[in-house]
mmCIF file of C-alpha atoms in Angstrom:
data_model
loop_
_atom_site.group_PDB
_atom_site.id
_atom_site.type_symbol
_atom_site.label_atom_id
_atom_site.label_comp_id
_atom_site.label_asym_id
_atom_site.label_seq_id
_atom_site.Cartn_x
_atom_site.Cartn_y
_atom_site.Cartn_z
ATOM 1 C CA UNK I 1 120.765 63.153 130.495
ATOM 2 C CA UNK I 2 120.123 62.419 126.881
ATOM 3 C CA UNK I 3 121.947 65.187 124.466
ATOM 4 C CA UNK I 4 118.554 66.320 122.917
ATOM 5 C CA UNK I 5 116.641 66.390 126.310
ATOM 6 C CA UNK I 6 115.730 69.866 127.614
ATOM 7 C CA UNK I 7 114.972 70.764 131.421
ATOM 8 C CA UNK I 8 113.865 74.296 130.061
ATOM 9 C CA UNK I 9 109.872 74.829 130.517
ATOM 10 C CA UNK I 10 108.180 77.131 127.922
ATOM 11 C CA UNK I 11 105.113 78.784 128.037
ATOM 12 C CA UNK I 12 103.246 81.140 125.433
ATOM 13 C CA UNK I 13 100.321 83.470 125.909
ATOM 14 C CA UNK I 14 98.626 85.532 123.107
ATOM 15 C CA UNK I 15 96.978 88.791 124.361
ATOM 16 C CA UNK I 16 94.858 91.071 122.272
ATOM 17 C CA UNK I 17 96.182 94.589 121.743
ATOM 18 C CA UNK I 18 94.393 96.660 124.612
ATOM 19 C CA UNK I 19 95.949 98.270 127.226
ATOM 20 C CA UNK I 20 94.483 96.211 129.896
ATOM 21 C CA UNK I 21 96.315 92.988 128.411
ATOM 22 C CA UNK I 22 99.498 94.391 129.885
ATOM 23 C CA UNK I 23 98.170 93.511 133.351
ATOM 24 C CA UNK I 24 97.287 89.938 132.243
ATOM 25 C CA UNK I 25 100.396 89.390 130.931
ATOM 26 C CA UNK I 26 102.190 90.520 133.866
ATOM 27 C CA UNK I 27 99.920 88.605 136.193
ATOM 28 C CA UNK I 28 100.649 85.441 133.980
ATOM 29 C CA UNK I 29 104.435 85.955 134.121
ATOM 30 C CA UNK I 30 104.355 86.723 137.825
ATOM 31 C CA UNK I 31 101.927 83.395 138.587
ATOM 32 C CA UNK I 32 104.345 81.059 136.336
ATOM 33 C CA UNK I 33 107.695 82.532 138.341
ATOM 34 C CA UNK I 34 106.129 82.186 142.017
ATOM 35 C CA UNK I 35 108.857 82.244 144.106
ATOM 36 C CA UNK I 36 111.770 83.114 142.260
ATOM 37 C CA UNK I 37 113.972 85.994 142.912
ATOM 38 C CA UNK I 38 113.769 87.171 139.220
ATOM 39 C CA UNK I 39 109.896 87.526 139.483
ATOM 40 C CA UNK I 40 109.413 91.022 139.749
ATOM 41 C CA UNK I 41 112.609 92.053 137.238
ATOM 42 C CA UNK I 42 110.683 89.835 134.608
ATOM 43 C CA UNK I 43 107.284 91.276 135.522
ATOM 44 C CA UNK I 44 108.385 94.561 134.961
ATOM 45 C CA UNK I 45 110.171 93.603 131.395
ATOM 46 C CA UNK I 46 106.855 92.050 130.307
ATOM 47 C CA UNK I 47 105.028 94.997 131.139
ATOM 48 C CA UNK I 48 107.293 97.374 129.277
ATOM 49 C CA UNK I 49 107.503 95.069 126.111
ATOM 50 C CA UNK I 50 104.165 94.338 126.142
ATOM 51 C CA UNK I 51 103.254 98.311 126.379
ATOM 52 C CA UNK I 52 105.737 99.255 123.700
ATOM 53 C CA UNK I 53 104.298 96.656 121.383
ATOM 54 C CA UNK I 54 100.534 97.886 122.062
ATOM 55 C CA UNK I 55 101.626 101.422 121.784
ATOM 56 C CA UNK I 56 104.086 101.397 118.843
ATOM 57 C CA UNK I 57 102.868 98.696 116.496
ATOM 58 C CA UNK I 58 100.220 97.261 114.617
ATOM 59 C CA UNK I 59 99.551 95.196 117.523
ATOM 60 C CA UNK I 60 97.352 98.126 119.271
ATOM 61 C CA UNK I 61 95.076 98.646 116.256
ATOM 62 C CA UNK I 62 91.792 96.706 115.584
ATOM 63 C CA UNK I 63 92.242 92.797 116.035
ATOM 64 C CA UNK I 64 96.131 93.349 116.508
ATOM 65 C CA UNK I 65 97.428 91.132 119.410
ATOM 66 C CA UNK I 66 100.794 90.449 120.864
ATOM 67 C CA UNK I 67 102.294 87.269 121.758
ATOM 68 C CA UNK I 68 104.337 86.387 124.912
ATOM 69 C CA UNK I 69 107.023 83.419 125.387
ATOM 70 C CA UNK I 70 108.334 82.615 128.591
ATOM 71 C CA UNK I 71 110.800 79.907 128.775
ATOM 72 C CA UNK I 72 112.835 78.630 132.257
ATOM 73 C CA UNK I 73 115.708 76.535 132.897
ATOM 74 C CA UNK I 74 118.089 76.567 135.595
ATOM 75 C CA UNK I 75 120.591 79.151 134.065
ATOM 76 C CA UNK I 76 118.307 81.175 132.409
ATOM 77 C CA UNK I 77 114.765 82.705 132.371
ATOM 78 C CA UNK I 78 113.784 84.432 128.266
ATOM 79 C CA UNK I 79 110.815 86.715 127.975
ATOM 80 C CA UNK I 80 109.843 87.100 124.546
ATOM 81 C CA UNK I 81 107.188 89.543 123.119
ATOM 82 C CA UNK I 82 106.460 89.625 119.647
ATOM 83 C CA UNK I 83 104.587 92.306 117.876
ATOM 84 C CA UNK I 84 102.482 92.223 114.647
ATOM 85 C CA UNK I 85 104.954 95.023 112.952
ATOM 86 C CA UNK I 86 103.711 97.650 111.090
ATOM 87 C CA UNK I 87 106.293 100.299 112.804
ATOM 88 C CA UNK I 88 108.101 102.410 110.630
ATOM 89 C CA UNK I 89 111.361 101.796 112.515
ATOM 90 C CA UNK I 90 112.447 98.312 114.603
ATOM 91 C CA UNK I 91 112.620 98.552 118.327
ATOM 92 C CA UNK I 92 116.210 99.789 119.581
ATOM 93 C CA UNK I 93 117.532 100.161 123.208
ATOM 94 C CA UNK I 94 118.537 104.001 123.091
ATOM 95 C CA UNK I 95 120.040 105.914 125.895
ATOM 96 C CA UNK I 96 117.590 109.313 126.411
ATOM 97 C CA UNK I 97 118.780 112.216 128.369
ATOM 98 C CA UNK I 98 116.755 112.684 131.715
ATOM 99 C CA UNK I 99 114.187 115.108 130.083
ATOM 100 C CA UNK I 100 113.083 112.685 127.244
ATOM 101 C CA UNK I 101 109.365 111.883 127.832
ATOM 102 C CA UNK I 102 109.491 109.038 125.751
ATOM 103 C CA UNK I 103 112.201 106.295 124.308
ATOM 104 C CA UNK I 104 113.423 105.074 127.749
ATOM 105 C CA UNK I 105 111.701 101.590 128.060
ATOM 106 C CA UNK I 106 114.176 99.479 126.030
ATOM 107 C CA UNK I 107 117.012 101.250 127.803
ATOM 108 C CA UNK I 108 115.539 100.201 131.193
ATOM 109 C CA UNK I 109 114.807 96.572 129.786
ATOM 110 C CA UNK I 110 118.284 96.398 128.977
ATOM 111 C CA UNK I 111 119.811 97.381 132.405
ATOM 112 C CA UNK I 112 117.394 95.334 134.395
ATOM 113 C CA UNK I 113 117.790 92.366 131.950
ATOM 114 C CA UNK I 114 121.576 90.584 131.176
ATOM 115 C CA UNK I 115 120.874 90.799 127.487
ATOM 116 C CA UNK I 116 118.229 91.868 125.053
ATOM 117 C CA UNK I 117 117.900 90.897 121.548
ATOM 118 C CA UNK I 118 115.451 92.597 118.617
ATOM 119 C CA UNK I 119 114.743 90.216 115.871
ATOM 120 C CA UNK I 120 112.945 91.678 112.998
ATOM 121 C CA UNK I 121 110.695 89.776 110.283
ATOM 122 C CA UNK I 122 108.097 90.617 107.519
ATOM 123 C CA UNK I 123 105.813 89.639 110.342
ATOM 124 C CA UNK I 124 106.577 92.162 113.077
ATOM 125 C CA UNK I 125 109.495 92.100 115.313
ATOM 126 C CA UNK I 126 110.328 90.004 118.678
ATOM 127 C CA UNK I 127 112.177 91.493 121.777
ATOM 128 C CA UNK I 128 113.709 88.665 123.891
ATOM 129 C CA UNK I 129 115.248 89.796 127.336
ATOM 130 C CA UNK I 130 117.194 87.289 129.306
ATOM 131 C CA UNK I 131 118.137 87.043 133.019
ATOM 132 C CA UNK I 132 120.636 84.395 133.955
ATOM 133 C CA UNK I 133 119.969 82.914 136.920
ATOM 134 C CA UNK I 134 123.328 80.909 136.902
ATOM 135 C CA UNK I 135 126.060 83.570 137.720
ATOM 136 C CA UNK I 136 128.526 81.344 135.300
ATOM 137 C CA UNK I 137 125.680 81.780 132.560
ATOM 138 C CA UNK I 138 126.979 84.517 130.058
ATOM 139 C CA UNK I 139 130.321 85.107 131.346
ATOM 140 C CA UNK I 140 131.419 82.818 128.126
ATOM 141 C CA UNK I 141 129.782 82.753 124.974
ATOM 142 C CA UNK I 142 128.800 79.263 123.389
#
């Protein structure tokens, strides 16, 4: 294989910022990953990240949207949700006590995913959750 050739496949979906769009994003993820042992985990992650975008950022306001990117290779599945920003704080993984009513979503995602990364820009936030499909991936940094 040529050094600049990738075997990763990448899909993208932009959804209006309505709550029912989270189920559309979930279904889209499930359809792409049909047959993968990681499909249910990916579906749950997309559901949480999409809901967070709608509930906590400008994505859920008038004419807001969120963008989902899904990359699949032999080594990993990467799920990214980009919101429209407008939140006072960036998303962060927090460990809440068992009585907390909010703030558990990214903590749950971080338990399911092998790695969660939050990127902040002037236009919003992108939360990427990675599932390593190859057991050797992630054991040694590049």
